[in-house]
PDB file of C-alpha atoms in Angstrom:
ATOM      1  CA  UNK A   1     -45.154  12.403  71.844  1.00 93.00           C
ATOM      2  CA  UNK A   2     -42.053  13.143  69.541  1.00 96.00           C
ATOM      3  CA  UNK A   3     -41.274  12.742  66.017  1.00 98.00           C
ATOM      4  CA  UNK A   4     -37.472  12.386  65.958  1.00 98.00           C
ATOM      5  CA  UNK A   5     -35.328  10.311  63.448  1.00 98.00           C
ATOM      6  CA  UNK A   6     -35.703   6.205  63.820  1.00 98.00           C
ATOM      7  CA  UNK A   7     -32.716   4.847  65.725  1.00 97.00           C
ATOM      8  CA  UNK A   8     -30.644   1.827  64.675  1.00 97.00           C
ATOM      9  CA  UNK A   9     -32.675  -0.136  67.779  1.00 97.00           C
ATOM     10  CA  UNK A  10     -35.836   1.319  66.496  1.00 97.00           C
ATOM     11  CA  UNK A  11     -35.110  -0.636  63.164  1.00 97.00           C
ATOM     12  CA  UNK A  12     -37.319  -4.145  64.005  1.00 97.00           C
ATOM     13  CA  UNK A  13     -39.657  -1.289  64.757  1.00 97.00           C
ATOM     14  CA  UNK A  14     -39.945   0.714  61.810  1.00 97.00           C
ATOM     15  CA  UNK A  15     -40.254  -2.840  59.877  1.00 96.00           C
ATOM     16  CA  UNK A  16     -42.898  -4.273  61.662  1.00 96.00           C
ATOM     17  CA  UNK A  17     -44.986  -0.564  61.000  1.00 97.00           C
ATOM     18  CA  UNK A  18     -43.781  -1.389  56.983  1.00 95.00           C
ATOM     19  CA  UNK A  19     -45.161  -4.893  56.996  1.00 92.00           C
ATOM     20  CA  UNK A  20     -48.528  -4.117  59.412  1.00 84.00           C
ATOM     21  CA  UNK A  21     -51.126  -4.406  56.963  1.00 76.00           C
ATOM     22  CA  UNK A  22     -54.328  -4.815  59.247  1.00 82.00           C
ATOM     23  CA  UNK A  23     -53.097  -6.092  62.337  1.00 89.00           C
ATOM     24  CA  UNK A  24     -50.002  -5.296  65.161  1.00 92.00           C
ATOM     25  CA  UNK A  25     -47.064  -6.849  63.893  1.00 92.00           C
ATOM     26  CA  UNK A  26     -44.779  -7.728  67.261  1.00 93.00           C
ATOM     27  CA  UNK A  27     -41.072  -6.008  66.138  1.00 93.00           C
ATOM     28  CA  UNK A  28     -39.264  -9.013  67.925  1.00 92.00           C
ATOM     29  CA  UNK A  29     -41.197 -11.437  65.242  1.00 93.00           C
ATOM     30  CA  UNK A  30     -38.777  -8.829  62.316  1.00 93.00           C
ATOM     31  CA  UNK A  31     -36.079 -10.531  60.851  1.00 92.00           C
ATOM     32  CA  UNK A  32     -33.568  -7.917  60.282  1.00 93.00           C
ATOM     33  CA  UNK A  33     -31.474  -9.167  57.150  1.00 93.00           C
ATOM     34  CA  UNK A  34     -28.536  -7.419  55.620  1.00 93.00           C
ATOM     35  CA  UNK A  35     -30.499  -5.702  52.837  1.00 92.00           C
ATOM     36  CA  UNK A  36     -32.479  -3.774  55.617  1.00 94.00           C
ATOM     37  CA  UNK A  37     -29.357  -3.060  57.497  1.00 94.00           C
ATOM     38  CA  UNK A  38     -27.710  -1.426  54.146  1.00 95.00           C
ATOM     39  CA  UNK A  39     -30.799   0.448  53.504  1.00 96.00           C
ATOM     40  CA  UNK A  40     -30.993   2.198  56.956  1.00 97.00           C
ATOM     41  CA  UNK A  41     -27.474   2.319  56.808  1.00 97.00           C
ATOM     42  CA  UNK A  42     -27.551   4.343  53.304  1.00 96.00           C
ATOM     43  CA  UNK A  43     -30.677   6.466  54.809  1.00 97.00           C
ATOM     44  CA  UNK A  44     -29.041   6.866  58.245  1.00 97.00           C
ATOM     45  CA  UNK A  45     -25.884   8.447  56.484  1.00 97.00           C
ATOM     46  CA  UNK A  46     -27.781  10.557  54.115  1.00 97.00           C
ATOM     47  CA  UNK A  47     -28.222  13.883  54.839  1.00 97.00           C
ATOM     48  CA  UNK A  48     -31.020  14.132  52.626  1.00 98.00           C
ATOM     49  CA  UNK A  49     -33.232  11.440  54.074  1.00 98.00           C
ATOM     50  CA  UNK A  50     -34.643  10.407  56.937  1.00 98.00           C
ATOM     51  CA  UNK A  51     -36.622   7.640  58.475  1.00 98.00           C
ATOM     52  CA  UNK A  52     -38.986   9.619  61.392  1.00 98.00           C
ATOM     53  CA  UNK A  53     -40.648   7.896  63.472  1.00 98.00           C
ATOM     54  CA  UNK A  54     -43.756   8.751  66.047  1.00 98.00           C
ATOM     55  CA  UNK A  55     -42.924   8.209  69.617  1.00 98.00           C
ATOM     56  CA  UNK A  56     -45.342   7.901  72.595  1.00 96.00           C
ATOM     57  CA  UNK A  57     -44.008   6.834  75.561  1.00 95.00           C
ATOM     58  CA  UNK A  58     -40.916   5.060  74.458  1.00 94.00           C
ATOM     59  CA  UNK A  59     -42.959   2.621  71.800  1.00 95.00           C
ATOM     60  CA  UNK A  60     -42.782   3.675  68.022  1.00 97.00           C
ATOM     61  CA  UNK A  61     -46.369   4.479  66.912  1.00 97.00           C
ATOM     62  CA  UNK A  62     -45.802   6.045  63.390  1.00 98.00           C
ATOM     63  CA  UNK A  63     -43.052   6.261  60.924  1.00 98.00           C
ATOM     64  CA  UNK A  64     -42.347   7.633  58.010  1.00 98.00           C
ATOM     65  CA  UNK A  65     -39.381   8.289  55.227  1.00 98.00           C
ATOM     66  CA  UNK A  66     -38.616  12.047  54.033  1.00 98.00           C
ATOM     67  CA  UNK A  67     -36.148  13.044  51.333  1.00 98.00           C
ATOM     68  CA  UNK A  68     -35.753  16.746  50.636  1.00 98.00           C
ATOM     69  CA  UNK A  69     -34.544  16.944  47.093  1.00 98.00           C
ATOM     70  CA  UNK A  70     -32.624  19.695  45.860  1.00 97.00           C
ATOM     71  CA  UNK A  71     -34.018  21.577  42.723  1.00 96.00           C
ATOM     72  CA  UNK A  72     -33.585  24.780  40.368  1.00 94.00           C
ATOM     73  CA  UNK A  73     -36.593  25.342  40.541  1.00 85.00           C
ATOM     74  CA  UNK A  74     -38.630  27.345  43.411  1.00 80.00           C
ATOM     75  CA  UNK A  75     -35.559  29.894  43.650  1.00 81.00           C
ATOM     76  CA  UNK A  76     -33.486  26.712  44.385  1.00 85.00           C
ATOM     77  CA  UNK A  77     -35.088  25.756  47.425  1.00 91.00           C
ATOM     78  CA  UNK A  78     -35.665  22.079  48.633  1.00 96.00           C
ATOM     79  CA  UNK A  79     -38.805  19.907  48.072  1.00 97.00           C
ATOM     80  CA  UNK A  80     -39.789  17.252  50.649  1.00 98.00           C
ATOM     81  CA  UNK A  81     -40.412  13.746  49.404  1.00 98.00           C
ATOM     82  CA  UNK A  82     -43.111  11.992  51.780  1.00 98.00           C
ATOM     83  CA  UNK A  83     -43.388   8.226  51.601  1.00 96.00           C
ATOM     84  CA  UNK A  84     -43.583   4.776  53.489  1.00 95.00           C
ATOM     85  CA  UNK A  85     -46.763   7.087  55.972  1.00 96.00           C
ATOM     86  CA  UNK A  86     -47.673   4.356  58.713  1.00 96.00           C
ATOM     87  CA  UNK A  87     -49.614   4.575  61.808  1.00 96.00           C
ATOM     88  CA  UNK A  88     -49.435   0.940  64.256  1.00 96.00           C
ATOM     89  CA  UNK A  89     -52.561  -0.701  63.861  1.00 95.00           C
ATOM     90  CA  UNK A  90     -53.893  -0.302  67.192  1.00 95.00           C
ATOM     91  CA  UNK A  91     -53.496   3.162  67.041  1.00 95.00           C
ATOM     92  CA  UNK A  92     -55.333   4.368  64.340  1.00 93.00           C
ATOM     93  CA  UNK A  93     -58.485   6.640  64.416  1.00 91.00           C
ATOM     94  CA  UNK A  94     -56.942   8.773  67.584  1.00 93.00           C
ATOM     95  CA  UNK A  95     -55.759  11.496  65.090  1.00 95.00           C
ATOM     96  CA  UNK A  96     -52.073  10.105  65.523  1.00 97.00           C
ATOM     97  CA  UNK A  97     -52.018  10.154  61.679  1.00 97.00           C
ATOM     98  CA  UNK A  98     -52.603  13.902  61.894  1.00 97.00           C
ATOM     99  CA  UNK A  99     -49.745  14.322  64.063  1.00 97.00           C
ATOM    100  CA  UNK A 100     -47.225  12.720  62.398  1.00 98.00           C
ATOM    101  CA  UNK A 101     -47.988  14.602  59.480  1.00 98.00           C
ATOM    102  CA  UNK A 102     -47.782  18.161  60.589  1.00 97.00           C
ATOM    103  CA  UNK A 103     -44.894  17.610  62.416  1.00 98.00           C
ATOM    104  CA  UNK A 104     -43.199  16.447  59.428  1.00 98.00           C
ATOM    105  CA  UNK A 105     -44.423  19.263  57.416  1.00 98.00           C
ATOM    106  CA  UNK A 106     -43.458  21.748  60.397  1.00 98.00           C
ATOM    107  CA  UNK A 107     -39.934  19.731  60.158  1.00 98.00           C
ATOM    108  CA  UNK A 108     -39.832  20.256  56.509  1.00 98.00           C
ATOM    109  CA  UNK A 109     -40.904  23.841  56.509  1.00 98.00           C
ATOM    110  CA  UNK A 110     -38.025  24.577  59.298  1.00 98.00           C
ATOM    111  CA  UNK A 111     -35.550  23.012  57.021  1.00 97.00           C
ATOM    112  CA  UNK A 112     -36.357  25.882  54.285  1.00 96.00           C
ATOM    113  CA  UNK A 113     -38.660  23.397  52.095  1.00 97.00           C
ATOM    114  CA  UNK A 114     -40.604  25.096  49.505  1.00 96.00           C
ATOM    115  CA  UNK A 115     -43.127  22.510  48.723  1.00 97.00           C
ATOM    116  CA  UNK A 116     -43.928  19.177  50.777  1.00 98.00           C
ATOM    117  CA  UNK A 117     -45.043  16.347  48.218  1.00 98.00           C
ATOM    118  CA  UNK A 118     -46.314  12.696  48.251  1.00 98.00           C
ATOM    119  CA  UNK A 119     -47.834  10.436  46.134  1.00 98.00           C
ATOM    120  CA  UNK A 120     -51.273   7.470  47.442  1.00 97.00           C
ATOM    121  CA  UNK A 121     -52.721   4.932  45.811  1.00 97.00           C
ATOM    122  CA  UNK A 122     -55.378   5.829  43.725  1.00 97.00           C
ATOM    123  CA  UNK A 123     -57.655   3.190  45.781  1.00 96.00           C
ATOM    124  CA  UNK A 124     -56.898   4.540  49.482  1.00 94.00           C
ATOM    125  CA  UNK A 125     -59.662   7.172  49.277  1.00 95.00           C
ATOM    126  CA  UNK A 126     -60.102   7.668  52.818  1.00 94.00           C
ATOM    127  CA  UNK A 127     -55.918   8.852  52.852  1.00 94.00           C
ATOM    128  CA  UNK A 128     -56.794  11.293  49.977  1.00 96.00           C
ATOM    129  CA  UNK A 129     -59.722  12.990  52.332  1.00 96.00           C
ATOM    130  CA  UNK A 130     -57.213  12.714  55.038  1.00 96.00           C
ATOM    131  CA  UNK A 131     -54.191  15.004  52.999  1.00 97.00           C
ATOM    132  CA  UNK A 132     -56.650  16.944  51.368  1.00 97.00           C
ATOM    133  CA  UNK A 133     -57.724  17.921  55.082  1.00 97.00           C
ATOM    134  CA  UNK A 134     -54.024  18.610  56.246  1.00 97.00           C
ATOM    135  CA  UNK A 135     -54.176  21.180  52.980  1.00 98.00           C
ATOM    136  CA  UNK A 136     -52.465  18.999  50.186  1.00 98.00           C
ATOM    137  CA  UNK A 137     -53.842  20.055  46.654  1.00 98.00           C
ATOM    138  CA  UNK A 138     -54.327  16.657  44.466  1.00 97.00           C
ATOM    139  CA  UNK A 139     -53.123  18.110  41.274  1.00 98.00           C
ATOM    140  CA  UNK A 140     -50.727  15.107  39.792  1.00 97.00           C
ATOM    141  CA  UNK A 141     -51.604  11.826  39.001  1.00 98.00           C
ATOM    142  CA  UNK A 142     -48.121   9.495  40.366  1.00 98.00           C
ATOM    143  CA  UNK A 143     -46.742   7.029  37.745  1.00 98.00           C
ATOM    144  CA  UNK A 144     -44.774   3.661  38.389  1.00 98.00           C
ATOM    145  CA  UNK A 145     -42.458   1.593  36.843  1.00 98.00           C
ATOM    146  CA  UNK A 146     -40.974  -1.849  38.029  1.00 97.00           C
ATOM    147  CA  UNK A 147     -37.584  -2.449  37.068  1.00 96.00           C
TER     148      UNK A 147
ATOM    149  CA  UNK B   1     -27.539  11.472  20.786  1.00 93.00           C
ATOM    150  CA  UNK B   2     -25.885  11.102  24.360  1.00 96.00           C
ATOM    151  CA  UNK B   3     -27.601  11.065  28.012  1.00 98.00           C
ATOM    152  CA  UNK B   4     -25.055  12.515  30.569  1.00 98.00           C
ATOM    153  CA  UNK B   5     -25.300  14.499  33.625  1.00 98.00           C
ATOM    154  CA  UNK B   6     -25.153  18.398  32.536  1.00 98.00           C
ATOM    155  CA  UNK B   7     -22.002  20.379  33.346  1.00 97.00           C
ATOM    156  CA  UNK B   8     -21.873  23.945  34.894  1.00 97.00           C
ATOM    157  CA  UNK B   9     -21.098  25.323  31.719  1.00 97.00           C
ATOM    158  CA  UNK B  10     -24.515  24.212  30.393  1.00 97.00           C
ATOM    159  CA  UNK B  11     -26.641  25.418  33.802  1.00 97.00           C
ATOM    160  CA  UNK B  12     -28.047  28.134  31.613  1.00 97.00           C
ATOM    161  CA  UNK B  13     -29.213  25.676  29.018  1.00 97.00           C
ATOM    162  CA  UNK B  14     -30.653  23.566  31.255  1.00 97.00           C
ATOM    163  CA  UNK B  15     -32.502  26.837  33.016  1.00 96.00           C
ATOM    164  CA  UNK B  16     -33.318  27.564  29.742  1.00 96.00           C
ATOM    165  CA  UNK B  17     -35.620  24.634  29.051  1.00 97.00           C
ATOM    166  CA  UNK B  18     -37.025  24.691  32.243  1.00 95.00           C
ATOM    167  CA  UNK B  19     -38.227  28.419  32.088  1.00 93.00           C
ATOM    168  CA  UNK B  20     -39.461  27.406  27.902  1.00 84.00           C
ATOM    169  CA  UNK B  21     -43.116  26.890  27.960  1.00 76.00           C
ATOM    170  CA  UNK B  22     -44.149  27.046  24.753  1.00 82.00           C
ATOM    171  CA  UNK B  23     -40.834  28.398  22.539  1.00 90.00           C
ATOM    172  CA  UNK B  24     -37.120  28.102  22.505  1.00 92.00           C
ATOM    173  CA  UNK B  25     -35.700  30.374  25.625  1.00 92.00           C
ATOM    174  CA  UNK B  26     -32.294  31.250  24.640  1.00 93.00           C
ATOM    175  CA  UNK B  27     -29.697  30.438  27.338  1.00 93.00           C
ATOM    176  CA  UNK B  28     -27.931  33.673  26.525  1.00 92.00           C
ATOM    177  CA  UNK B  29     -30.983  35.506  27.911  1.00 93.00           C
ATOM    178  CA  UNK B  30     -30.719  33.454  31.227  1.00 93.00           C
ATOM    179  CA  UNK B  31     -29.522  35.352  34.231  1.00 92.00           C
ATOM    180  CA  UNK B  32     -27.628  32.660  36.727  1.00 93.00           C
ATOM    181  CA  UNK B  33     -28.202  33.860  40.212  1.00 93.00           C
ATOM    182  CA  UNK B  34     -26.780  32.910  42.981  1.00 93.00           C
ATOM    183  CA  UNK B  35     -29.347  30.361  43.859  1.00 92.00           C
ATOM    184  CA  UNK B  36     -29.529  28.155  40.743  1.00 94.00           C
ATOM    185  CA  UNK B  37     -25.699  28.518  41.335  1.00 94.00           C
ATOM    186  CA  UNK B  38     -25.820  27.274  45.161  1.00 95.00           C
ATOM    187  CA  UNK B  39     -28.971  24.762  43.783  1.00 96.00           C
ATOM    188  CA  UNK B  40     -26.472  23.217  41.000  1.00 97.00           C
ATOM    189  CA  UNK B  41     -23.358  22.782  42.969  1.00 97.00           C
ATOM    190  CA  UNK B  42     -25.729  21.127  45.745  1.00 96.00           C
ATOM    191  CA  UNK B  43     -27.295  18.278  43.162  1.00 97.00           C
ATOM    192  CA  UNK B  44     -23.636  17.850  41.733  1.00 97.00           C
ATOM    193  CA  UNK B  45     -22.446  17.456  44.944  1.00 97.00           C
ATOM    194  CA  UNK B  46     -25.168  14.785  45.843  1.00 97.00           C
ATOM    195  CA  UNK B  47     -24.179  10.748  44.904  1.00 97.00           C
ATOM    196  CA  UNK B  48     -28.107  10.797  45.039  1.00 98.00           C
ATOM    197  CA  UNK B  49     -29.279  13.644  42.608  1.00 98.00           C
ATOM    198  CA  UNK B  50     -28.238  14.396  39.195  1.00 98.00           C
ATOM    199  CA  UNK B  51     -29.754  16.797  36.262  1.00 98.00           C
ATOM    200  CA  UNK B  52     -29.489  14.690  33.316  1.00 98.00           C
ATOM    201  CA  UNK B  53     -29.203  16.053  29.635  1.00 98.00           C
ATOM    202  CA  UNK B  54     -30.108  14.917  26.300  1.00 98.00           C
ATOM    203  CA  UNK B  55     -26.952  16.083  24.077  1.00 98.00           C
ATOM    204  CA  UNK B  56     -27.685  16.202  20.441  1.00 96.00           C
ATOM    205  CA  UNK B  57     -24.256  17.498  18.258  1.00 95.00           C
ATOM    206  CA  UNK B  58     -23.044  19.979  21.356  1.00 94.00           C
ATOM    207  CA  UNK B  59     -26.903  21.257  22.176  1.00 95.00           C
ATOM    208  CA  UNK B  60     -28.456  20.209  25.021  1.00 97.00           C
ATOM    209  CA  UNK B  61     -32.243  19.452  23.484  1.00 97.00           C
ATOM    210  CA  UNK B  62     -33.607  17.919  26.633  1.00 98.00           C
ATOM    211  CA  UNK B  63     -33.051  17.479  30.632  1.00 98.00           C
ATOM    212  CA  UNK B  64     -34.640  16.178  33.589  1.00 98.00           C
ATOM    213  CA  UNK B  65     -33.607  14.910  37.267  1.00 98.00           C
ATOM    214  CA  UNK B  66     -33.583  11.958  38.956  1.00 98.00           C
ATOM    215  CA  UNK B  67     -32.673  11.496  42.209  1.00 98.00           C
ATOM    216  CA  UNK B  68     -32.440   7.686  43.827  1.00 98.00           C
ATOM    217  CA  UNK B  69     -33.911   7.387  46.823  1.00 98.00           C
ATOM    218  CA  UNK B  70     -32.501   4.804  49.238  1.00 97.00           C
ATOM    219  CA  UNK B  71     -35.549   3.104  51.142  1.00 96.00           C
ATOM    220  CA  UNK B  72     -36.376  -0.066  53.581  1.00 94.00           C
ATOM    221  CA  UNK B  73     -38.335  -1.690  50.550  1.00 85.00           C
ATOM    222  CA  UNK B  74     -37.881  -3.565  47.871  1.00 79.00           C
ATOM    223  CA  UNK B  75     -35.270  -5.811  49.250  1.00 80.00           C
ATOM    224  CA  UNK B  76     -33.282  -2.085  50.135  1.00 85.00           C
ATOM    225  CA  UNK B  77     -33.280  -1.039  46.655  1.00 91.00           C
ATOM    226  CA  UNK B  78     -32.976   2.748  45.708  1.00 96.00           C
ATOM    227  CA  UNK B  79     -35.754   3.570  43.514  1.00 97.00           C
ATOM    228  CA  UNK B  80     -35.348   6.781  41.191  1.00 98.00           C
ATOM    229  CA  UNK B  81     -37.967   9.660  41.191  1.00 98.00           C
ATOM    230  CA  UNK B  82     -37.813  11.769  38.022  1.00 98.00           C
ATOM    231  CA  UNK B  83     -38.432  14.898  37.536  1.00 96.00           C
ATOM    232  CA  UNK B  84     -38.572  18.385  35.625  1.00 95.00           C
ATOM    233  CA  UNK B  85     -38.625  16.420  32.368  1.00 96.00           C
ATOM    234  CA  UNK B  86     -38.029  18.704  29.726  1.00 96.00           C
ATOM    235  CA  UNK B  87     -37.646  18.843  25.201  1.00 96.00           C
ATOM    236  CA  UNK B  88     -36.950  22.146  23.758  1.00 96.00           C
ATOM    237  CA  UNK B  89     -40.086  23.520  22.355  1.00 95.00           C
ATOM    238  CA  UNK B  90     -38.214  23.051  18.573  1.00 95.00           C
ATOM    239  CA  UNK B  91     -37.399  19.805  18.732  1.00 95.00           C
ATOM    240  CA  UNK B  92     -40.726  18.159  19.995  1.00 93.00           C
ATOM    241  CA  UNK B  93     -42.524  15.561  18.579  1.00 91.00           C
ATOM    242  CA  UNK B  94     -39.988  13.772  17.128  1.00 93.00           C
ATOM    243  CA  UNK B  95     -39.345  11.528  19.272  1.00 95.00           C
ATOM    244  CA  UNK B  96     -36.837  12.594  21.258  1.00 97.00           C
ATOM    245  CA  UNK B  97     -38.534  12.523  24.856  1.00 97.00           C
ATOM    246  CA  UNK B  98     -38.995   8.906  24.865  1.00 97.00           C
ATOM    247  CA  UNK B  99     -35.310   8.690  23.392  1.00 97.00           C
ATOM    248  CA  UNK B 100     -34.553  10.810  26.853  1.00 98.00           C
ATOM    249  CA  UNK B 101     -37.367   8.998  29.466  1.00 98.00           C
ATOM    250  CA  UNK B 102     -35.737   5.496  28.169  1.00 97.00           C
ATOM    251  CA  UNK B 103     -32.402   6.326  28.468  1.00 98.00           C
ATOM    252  CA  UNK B 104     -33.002   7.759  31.977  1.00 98.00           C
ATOM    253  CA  UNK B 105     -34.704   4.517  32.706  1.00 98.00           C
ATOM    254  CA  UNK B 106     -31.845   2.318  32.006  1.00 98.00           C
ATOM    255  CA  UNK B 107     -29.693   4.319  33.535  1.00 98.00           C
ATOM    256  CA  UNK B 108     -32.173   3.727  37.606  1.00 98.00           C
ATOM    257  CA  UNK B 109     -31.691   0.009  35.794  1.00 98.00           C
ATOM    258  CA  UNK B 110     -28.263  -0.038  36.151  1.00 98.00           C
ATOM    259  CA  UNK B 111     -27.218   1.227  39.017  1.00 97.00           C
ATOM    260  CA  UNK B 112     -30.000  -1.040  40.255  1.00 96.00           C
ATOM    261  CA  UNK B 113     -32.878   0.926  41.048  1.00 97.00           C
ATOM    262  CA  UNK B 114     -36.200  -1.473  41.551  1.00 96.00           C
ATOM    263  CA  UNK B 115     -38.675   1.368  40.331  1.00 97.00           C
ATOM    264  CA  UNK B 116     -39.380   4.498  38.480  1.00 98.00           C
ATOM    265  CA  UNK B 117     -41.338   7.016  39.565  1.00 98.00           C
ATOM    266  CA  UNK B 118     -43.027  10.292  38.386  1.00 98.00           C
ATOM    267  CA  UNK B 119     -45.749  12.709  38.977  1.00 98.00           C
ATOM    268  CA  UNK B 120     -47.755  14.571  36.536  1.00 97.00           C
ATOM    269  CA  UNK B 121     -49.672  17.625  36.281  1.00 97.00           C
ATOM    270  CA  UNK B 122     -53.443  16.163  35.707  1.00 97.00           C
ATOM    271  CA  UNK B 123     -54.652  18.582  33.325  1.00 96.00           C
ATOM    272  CA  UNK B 124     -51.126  17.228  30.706  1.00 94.00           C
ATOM    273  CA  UNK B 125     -52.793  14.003  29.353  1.00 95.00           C
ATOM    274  CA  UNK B 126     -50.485  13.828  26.868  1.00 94.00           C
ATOM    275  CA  UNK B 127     -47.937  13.616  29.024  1.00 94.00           C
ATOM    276  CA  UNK B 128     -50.016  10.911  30.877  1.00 96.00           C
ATOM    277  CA  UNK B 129     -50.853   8.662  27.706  1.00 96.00           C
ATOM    278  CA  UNK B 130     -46.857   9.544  26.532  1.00 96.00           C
ATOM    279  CA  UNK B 131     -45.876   7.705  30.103  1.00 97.00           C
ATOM    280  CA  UNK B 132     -48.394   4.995  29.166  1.00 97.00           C
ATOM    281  CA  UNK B 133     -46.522   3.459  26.316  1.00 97.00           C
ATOM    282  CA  UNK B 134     -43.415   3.754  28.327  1.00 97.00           C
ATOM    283  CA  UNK B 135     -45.143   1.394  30.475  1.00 98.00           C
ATOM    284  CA  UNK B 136     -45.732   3.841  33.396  1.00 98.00           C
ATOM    285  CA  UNK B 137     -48.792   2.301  35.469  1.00 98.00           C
ATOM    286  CA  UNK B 138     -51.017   5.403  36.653  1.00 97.00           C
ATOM    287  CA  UNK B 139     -51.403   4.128  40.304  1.00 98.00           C
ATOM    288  CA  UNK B 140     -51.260   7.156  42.661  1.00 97.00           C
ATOM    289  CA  UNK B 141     -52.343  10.472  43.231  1.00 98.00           C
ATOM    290  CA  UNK B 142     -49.942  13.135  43.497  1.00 98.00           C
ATOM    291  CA  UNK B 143     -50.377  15.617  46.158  1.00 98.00           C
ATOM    292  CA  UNK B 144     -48.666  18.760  46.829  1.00 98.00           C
ATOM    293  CA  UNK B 145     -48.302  21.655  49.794  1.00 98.00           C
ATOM    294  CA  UNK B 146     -46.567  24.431  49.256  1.00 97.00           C
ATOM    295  CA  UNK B 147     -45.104  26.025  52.197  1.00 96.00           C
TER     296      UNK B 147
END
């Protein structure tokens, strides 16, 4: 198992983890338009974000996006952003979750992070139990606005 | 009234509102060390991050940051995060935070951000209800590990 970041071929990939809802979706069934392409593009050639993804024996089992944004505060060190947190369908309840997580903290921390940070939907209780357990506090509430 | 992002020269203004808590901090009094230097010079040097301020005749009254975060959703559109919103303790209450939140809002809208997003210290339900009429939905919880 590695967490390393997603690879242009691991795109379909990565997609298919963004649009599994309940079920496996197959990565060759991904349309990859030219929107996506920009976007990994623009991530890919960031140096400030990342798209990681879980591997277990060659198959992407987890992804996720980190941006470590650069503050004043915390005697100017980075904060890491955590978002877009998936595990494949049929691999959920193994503690896979748990993995991905701490290695992306551990990544974070080795980067010189001060503070990891993510927001979850206020309905997904069971994810709140799950960060809580990993040690996240749940002192914000997360605000959204559609443009 | 003008919404720009803040130059060196006014790094100890801006340091200034974020160490106020409850009374004007002069900048004068600010000591710039070496990491708010290398912290500056690292979100002016970022297309992505930017510390924003509200300039009222020379005097910066207000700041935050936003930094647009490139991401495989939402068609590939950046959305901006904002943070370390700040009014100098003098001039609250007049009106001039949601003169600074709307501006900063326009400005993700125009470079063609699809959302806005914040987090917010639970126990500052102000701030919450104040995000509310800006037509900030309350969706997520915001969780945080310090490292």
């Amino acid at each position: 198992m590695i967490l390393r970041p997603a690879t242009r071929a691991e795109l379909p990939a990565v997609l298919a983890l963004l649009a599994d809802e309940e079920r496996v979706v197959d990565p060759a069934s991904i349309v990859v338009t030219e929107s996506y392409e920009r976007a990994f593009t623009a991530i890919e050639g960031d140096p400030r974000n990342e798209i990681l993804v879980l591997v277990d024996e060659d198959q992407v089992v987890g992804c996720l996006q980190a941006t470590y944004i650069p503050g004043l505060g915390k005697g100017g060190a980075e904060r890491a952003l955590i978002e877009a947190v998936r595990i494949r369908a049929d691999r959920r309840g193994g503690g896979l979750g748990r993995e991905l997580m701490a290695r992306a903290v551990e990544r974070a921390r080795e980067r010189g992070c001060a503070l990891v940070q993510l927001t979850s939907d206020k309905r997904r209780t069971e994810a709140h139990r799950f960060y809580a357990s990993l040690g996240f506090a749940r002192s914000h509430d997360g605000f959204k606005l559609a443009l």
